[in-house]
CSV table of C-alpha atoms and ligand atoms in Angstrom, one decimal:
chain,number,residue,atom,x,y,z
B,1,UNK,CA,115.0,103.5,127.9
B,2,UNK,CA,111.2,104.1,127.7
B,3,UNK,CA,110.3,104.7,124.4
B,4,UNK,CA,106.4,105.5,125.0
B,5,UNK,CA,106.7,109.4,124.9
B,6,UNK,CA,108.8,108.7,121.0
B,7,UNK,CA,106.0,109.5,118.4
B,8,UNK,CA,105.8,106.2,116.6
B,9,UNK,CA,104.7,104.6,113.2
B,10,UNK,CA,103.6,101.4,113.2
B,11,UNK,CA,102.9,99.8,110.0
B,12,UNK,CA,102.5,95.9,110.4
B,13,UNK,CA,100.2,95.4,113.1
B,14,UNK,CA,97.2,92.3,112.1
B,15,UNK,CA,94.0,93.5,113.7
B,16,UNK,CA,93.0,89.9,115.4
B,17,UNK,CA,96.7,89.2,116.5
B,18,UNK,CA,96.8,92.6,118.3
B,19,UNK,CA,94.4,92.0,120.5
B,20,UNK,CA,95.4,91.9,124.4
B,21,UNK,CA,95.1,88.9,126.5
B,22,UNK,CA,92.9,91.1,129.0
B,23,UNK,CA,90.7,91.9,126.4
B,24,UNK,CA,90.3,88.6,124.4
B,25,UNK,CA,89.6,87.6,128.5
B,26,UNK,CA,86.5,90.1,129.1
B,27,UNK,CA,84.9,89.0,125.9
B,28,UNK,CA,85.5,85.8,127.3
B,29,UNK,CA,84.1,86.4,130.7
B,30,UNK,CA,80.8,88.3,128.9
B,31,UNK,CA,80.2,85.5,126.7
B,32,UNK,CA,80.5,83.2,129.8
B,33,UNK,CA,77.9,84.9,131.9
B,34,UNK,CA,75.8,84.6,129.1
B,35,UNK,CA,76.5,81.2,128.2
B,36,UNK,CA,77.6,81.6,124.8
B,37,UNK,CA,81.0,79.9,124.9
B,38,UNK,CA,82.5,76.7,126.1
B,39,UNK,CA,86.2,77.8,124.9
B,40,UNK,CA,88.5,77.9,127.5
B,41,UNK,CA,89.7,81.2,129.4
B,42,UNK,CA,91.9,82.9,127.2
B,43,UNK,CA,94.1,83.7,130.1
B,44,UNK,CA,94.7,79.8,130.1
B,45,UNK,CA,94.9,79.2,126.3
B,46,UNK,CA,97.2,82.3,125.9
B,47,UNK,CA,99.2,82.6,129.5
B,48,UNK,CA,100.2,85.6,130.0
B,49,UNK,CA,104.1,84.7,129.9
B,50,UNK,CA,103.9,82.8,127.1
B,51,UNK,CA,105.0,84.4,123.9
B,52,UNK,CA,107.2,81.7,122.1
B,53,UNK,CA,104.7,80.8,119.5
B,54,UNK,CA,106.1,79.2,116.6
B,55,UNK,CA,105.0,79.0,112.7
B,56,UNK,CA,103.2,75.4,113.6
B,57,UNK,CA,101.3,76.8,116.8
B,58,UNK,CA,100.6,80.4,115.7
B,59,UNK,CA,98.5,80.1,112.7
B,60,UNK,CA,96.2,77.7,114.6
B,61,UNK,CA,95.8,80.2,117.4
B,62,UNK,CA,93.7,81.7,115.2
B,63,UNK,CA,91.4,79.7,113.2
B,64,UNK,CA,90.5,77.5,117.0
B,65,UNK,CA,90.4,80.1,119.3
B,66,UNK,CA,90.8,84.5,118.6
B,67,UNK,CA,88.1,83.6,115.4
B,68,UNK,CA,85.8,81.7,117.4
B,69,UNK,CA,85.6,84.0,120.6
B,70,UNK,CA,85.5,87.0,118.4
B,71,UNK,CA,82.1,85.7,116.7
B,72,UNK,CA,80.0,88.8,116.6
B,73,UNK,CA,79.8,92.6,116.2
B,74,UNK,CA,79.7,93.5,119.4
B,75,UNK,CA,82.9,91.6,119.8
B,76,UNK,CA,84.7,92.9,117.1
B,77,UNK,CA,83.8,96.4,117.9
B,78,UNK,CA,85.2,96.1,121.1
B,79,UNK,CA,88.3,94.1,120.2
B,80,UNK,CA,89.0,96.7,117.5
B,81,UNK,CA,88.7,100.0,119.7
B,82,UNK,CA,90.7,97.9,122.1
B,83,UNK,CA,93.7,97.8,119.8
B,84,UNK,CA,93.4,101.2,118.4
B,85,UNK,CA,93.5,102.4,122.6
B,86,UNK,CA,96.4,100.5,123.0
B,87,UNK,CA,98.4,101.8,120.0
B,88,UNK,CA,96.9,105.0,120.9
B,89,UNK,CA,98.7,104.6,125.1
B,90,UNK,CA,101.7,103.3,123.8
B,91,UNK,CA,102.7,106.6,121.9
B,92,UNK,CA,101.8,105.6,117.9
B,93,UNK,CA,100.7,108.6,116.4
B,94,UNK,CA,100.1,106.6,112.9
B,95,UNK,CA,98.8,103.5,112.2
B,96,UNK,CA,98.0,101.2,109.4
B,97,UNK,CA,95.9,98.1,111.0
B,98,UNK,CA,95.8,95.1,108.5
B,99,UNK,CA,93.0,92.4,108.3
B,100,UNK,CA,91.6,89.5,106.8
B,101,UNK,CA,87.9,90.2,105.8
B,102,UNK,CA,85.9,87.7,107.7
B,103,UNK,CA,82.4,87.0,107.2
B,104,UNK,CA,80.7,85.5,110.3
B,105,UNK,CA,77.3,84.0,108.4
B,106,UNK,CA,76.3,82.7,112.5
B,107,UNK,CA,76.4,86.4,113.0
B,108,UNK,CA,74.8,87.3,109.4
B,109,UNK,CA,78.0,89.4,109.4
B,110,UNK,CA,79.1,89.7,105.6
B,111,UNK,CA,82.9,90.6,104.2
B,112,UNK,CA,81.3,94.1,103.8
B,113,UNK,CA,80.0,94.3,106.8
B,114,UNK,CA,83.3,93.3,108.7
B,115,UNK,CA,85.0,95.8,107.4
B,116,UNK,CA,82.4,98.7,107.2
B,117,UNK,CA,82.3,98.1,111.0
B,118,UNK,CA,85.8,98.5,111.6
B,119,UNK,CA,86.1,101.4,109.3
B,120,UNK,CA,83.5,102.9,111.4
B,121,UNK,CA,85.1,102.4,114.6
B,122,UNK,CA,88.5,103.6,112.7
B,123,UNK,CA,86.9,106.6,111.4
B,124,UNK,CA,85.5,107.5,115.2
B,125,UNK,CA,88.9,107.2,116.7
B,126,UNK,CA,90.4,109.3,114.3
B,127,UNK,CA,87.9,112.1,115.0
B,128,UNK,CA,88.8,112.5,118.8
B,129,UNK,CA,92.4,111.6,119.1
B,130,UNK,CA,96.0,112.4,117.9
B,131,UNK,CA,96.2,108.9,116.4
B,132,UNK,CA,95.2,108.4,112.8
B,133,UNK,CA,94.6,105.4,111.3
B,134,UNK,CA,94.5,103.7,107.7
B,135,UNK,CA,93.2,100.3,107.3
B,136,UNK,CA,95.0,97.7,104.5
B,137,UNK,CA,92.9,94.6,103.4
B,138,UNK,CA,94.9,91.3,103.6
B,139,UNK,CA,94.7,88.3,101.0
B,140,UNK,CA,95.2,84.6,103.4
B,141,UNK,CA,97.6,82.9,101.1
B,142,UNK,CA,95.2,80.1,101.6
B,143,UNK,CA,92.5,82.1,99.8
B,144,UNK,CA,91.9,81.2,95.9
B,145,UNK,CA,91.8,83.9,92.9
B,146,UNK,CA,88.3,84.9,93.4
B,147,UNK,CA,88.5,85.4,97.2
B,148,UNK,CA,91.8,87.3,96.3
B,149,UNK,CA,90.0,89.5,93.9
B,150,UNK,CA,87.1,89.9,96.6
B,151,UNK,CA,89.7,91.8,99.1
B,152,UNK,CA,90.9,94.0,96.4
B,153,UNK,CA,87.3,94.6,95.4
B,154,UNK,CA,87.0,95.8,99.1
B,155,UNK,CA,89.5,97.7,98.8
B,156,UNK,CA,88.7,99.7,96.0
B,157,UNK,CA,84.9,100.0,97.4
B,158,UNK,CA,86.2,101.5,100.7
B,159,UNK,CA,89.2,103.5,99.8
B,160,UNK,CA,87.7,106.8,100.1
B,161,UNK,CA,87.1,106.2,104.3
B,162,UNK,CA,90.6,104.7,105.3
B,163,UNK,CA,91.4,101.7,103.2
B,164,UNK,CA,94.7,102.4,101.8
B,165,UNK,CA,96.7,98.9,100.6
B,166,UNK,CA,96.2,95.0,100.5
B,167,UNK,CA,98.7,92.6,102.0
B,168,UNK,CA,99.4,88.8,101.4
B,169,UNK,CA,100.6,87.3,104.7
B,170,UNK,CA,99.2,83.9,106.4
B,171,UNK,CA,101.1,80.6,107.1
B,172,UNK,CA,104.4,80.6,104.6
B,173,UNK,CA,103.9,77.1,104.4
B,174,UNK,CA,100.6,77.0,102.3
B,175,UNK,CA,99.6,78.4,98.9
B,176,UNK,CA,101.6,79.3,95.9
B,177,UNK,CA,101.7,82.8,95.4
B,178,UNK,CA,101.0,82.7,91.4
B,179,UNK,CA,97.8,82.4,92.6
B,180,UNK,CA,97.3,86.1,92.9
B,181,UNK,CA,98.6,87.2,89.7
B,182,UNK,CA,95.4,88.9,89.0
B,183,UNK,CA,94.6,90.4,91.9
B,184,UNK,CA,97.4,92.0,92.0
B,185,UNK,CA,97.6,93.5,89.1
B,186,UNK,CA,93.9,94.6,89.6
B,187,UNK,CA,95.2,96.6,92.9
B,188,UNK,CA,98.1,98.0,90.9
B,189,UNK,CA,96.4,99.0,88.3
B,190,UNK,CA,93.5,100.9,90.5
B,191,UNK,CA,96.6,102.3,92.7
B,192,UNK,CA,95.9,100.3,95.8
B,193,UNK,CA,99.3,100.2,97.7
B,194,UNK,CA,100.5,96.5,97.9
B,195,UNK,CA,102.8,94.9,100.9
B,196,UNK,CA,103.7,91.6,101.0
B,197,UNK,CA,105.0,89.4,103.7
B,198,UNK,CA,108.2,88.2,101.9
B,199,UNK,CA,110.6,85.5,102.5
B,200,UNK,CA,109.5,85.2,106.0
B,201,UNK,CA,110.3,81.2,106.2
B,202,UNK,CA,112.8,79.1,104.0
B,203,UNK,CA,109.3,77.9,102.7
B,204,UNK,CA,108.2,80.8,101.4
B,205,UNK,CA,111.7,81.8,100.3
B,206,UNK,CA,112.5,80.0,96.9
B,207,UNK,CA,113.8,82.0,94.3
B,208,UNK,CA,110.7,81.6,92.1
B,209,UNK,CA,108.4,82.8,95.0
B,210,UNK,CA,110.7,85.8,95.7
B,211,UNK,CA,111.3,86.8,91.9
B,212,UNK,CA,107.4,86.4,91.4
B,213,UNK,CA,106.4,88.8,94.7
B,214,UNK,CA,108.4,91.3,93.2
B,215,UNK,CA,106.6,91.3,90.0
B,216,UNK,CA,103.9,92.3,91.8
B,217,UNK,CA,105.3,95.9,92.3
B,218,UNK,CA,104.8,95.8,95.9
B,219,UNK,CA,105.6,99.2,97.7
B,220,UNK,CA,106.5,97.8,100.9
B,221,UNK,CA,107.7,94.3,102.5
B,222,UNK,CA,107.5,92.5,105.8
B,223,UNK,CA,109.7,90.2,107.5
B,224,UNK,CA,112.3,90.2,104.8
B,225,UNK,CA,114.0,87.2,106.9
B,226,UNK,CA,115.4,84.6,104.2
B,227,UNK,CA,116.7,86.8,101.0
B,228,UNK,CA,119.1,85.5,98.7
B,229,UNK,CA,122.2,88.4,97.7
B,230,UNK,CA,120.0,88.9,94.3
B,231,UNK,CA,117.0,89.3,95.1
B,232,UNK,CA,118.8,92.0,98.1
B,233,UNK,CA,120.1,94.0,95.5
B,234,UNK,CA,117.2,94.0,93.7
B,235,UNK,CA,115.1,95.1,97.1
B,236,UNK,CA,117.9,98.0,97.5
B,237,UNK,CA,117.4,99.3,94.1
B,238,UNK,CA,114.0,100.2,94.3
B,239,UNK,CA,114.1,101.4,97.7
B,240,UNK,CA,111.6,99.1,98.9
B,241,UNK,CA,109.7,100.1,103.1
B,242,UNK,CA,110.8,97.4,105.2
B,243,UNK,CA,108.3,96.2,107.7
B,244,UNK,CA,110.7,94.5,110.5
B,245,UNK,CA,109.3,92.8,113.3
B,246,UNK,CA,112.0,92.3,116.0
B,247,UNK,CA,110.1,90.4,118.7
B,248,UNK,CA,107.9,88.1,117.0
B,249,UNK,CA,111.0,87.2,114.7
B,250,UNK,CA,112.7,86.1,118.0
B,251,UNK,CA,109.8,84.8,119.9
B,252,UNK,CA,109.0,82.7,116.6
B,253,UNK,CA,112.4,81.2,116.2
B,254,UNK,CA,112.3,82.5,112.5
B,255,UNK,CA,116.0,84.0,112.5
B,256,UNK,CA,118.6,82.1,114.2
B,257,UNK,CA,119.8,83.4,117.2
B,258,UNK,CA,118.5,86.4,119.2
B,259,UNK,CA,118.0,90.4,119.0
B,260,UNK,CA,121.3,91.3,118.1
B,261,UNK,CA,121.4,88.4,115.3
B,262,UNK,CA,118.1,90.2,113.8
B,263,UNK,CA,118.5,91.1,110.0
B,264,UNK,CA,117.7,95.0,111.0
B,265,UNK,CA,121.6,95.5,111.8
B,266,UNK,CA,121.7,94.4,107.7
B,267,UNK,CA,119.2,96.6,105.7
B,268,UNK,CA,119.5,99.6,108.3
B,269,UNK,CA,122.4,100.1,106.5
B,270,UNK,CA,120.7,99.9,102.5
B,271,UNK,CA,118.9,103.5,102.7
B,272,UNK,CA,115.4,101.4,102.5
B,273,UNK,CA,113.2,102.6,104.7
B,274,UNK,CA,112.5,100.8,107.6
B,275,UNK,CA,109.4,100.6,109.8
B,276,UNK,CA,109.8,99.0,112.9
B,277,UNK,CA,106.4,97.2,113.6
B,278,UNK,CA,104.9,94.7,115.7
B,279,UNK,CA,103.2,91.9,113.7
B,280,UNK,CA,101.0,90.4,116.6
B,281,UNK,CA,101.9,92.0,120.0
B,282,UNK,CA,98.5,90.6,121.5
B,283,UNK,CA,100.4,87.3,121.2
B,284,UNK,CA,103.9,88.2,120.9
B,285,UNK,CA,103.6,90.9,123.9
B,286,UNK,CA,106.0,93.5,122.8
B,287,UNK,CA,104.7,97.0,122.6
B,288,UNK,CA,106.0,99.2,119.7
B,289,UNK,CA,108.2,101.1,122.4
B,290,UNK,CA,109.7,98.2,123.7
B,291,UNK,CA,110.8,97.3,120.1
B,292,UNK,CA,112.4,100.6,119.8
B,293,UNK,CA,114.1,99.5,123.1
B,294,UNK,CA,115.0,96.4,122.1
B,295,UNK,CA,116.6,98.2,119.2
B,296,UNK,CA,118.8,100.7,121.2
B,297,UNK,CA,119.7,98.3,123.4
B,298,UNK,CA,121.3,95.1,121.0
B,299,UNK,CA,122.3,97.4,118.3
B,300,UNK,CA,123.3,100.2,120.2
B,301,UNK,CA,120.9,103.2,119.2
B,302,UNK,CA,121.8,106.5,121.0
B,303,UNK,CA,118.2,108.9,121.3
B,304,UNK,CA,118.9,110.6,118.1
B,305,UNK,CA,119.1,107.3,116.0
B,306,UNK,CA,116.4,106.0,117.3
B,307,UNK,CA,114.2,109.6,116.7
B,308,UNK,CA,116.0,109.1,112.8
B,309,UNK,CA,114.6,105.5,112.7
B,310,UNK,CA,111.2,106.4,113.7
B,311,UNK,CA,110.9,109.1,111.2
B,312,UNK,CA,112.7,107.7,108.8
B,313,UNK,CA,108.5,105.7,108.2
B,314,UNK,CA,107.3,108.8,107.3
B,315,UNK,CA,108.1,108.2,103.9
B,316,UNK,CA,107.0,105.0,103.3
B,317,UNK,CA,103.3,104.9,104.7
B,318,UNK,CA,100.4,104.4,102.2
B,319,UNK,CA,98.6,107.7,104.0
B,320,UNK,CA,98.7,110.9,102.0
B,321,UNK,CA,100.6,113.7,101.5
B,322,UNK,CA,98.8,115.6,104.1
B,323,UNK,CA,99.3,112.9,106.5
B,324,UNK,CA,102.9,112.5,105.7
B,325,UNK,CA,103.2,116.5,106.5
B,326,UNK,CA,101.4,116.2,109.9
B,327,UNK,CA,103.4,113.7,111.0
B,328,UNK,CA,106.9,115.8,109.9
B,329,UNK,CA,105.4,117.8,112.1
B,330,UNK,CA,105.0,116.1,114.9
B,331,UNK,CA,108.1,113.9,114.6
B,332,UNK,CA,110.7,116.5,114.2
B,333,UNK,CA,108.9,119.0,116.9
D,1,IMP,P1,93.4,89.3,111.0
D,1,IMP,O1,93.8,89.3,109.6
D,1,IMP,O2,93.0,90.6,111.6
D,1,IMP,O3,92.4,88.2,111.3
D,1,IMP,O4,94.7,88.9,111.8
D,1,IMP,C1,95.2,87.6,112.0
D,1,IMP,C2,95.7,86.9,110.8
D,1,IMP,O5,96.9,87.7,110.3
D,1,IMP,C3,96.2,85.5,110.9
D,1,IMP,O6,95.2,84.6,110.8
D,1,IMP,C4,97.3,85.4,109.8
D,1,IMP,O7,96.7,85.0,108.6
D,1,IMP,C5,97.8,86.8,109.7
D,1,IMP,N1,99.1,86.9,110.4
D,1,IMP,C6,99.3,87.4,111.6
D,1,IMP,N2,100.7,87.4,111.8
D,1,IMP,C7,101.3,86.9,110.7
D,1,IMP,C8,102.6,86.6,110.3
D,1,IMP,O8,103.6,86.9,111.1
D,1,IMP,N3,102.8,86.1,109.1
D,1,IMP,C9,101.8,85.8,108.3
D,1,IMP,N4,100.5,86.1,108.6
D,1,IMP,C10,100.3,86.6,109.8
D,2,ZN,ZN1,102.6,89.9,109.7
């Protein structure tokens, strides 16, 4: 089944791990003719059939390679209209596009500036198509307190043109999560929506990690891989939006098994909301639709379980009222 034509939410989609291979590849070739890179052709680094990054290989992707081709404004202007055109083809009709702040000081490109940039390229989208699009700040779980505090500082600054939530993601394997007390509770306390990329590896799945996440009143969670029957219930009783990630879960050998073994066929059944997002599909290389396909096909969604799935987001995005109505209107046509 084609699932482009569905009108989709996508609600866990990271900016720099969304970019295409063809376009990480133009930037490449521009820089090229100009002489400004000595990195290798993207198309080589990231072969186009070659999605099974794991936790170890991922992370680094980033910090050696997408971060040091996408050095400049011009770069990230086109890399983020180039994401918000793909969402845009492959039927999304609402988006909310995380990202780190990243200041480029060989660029003279401040925090501010990063995301004033892509906030105007957001806000410019927005204005000529059917797509809208909120933008959530993300906390590295590398960072320390006061780089934390920076993002929701960010977020508070720009909340009146897009920003609508912060997020905690970043290799499970670093960090300890106490860290962020205080930003947190900043966030909360100014109503900044909080998701958190939860239990995603048995690293970052201990009890005391889990139970100290949840203090943080997030009002949605990705991944939600590795949860001990507790902490589940817990997770069920407040209702909590799901971010699940089918492919990259696979691709990144973070369940055991394959599709049909994916912890979706588990909390589909709780009454949480669940939005079916792709994480990275500039590295990963499944489309929202396909995920909706992958979804019919290994648990055995028939057209109207799959339009029930899709809406099913509405409820759980960090957009407005007004948003959530437009979308009831356009998802239940
Ligand atoms: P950016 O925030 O727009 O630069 O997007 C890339 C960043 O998102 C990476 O450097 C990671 O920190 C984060 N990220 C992307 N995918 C994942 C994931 O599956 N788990 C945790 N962090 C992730
Ligand atoms: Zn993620």
């Amino acid at each position: 089944m084609d699932f482009r034509s569905l009108p989709k939410i996508e609600l866990h989609a990271h900016l720099s791990g969304s970019i295409s291979r063809d376009c990480l590849h133009n930037i490449w070739l521009q820089k090229k003719e100009r002489e400004e890179t000595t990195l290798e052709d993207p198309l080589i680094e990231m072969p186009a059939d070659e999605f099974d990054y794991d936790l170890d290989s991922f992370f680094p992707l980033f910090s050696r390679y997408i971060y040091v081709l996408c050095n400049d404004l011009s770069s990230l202007i086109y890399t983020t209209n180039s994401v918000l055109e793909d969402f845009q083809a492959d039927g999304v009709v609402y988006l909310e596009l995380r990202t780190t702040p990243r200041a480029i000081p060989s660029a003279n490109i401040t925090k501010h500036d990063y995301v004033q940039t892509i906030l105007d390229c957001v806000s410019k989208f927005n204005a000529s198509s059917s797509m809208k699009t909120n933008l959530i700040l993300s906390i590295d779980r590398r960072n320390d307190l006061s780089t934390a505090l920076e993002v929701v500082d960010l977020a508070l600054r720009f909340r009146g043109q897009g920003v609508v939530g912060i997020d905690l993601c970043g290799d499970p394997a670093v960090g300890d999560v106490a860290t962020f007390q205080q930003a947190f509770e900043h966030a909360k306390r100014h109503n900044i929506k909080i998701t958190i990329h939860f239990a995603e590896a048995p690293q970052s799945s201990t009890p005391k990690e889990l139970w100290k996440l949840l203090s943080y009143n997030p009002d949605r969670i990705g991944h939600v891989i590795n949860v001990p029957d507790d902490v589940k219930e817990e997770i069920v009783q407040r209702r909590l939006g799901l971010e699940l990630c089918l492919s990259c879960n696979v691709h990144a050998r973070m369940i055991t098994g394959t599709y049909s073994d994916h912890h979706f066929g588990w909390w589909r059944e709780t009454g949480c909301p669940i939005a079916l997002s792709t994480d990275d599909v500039g590295v990963f290389g499944s489309n929202l639709s396909n995920e909706y396909a992958l979804i019919a096909e290994h648990f055995g969604l028939d057209k109207k379980e799959i339009c029930d799935l899709a809406r099913g987001a509405i409820e759980t995005i960090f957009g407005n009222e007004k948003e959530k109505q437009r979308l009831r209107e356009i998802m239940w046509k």
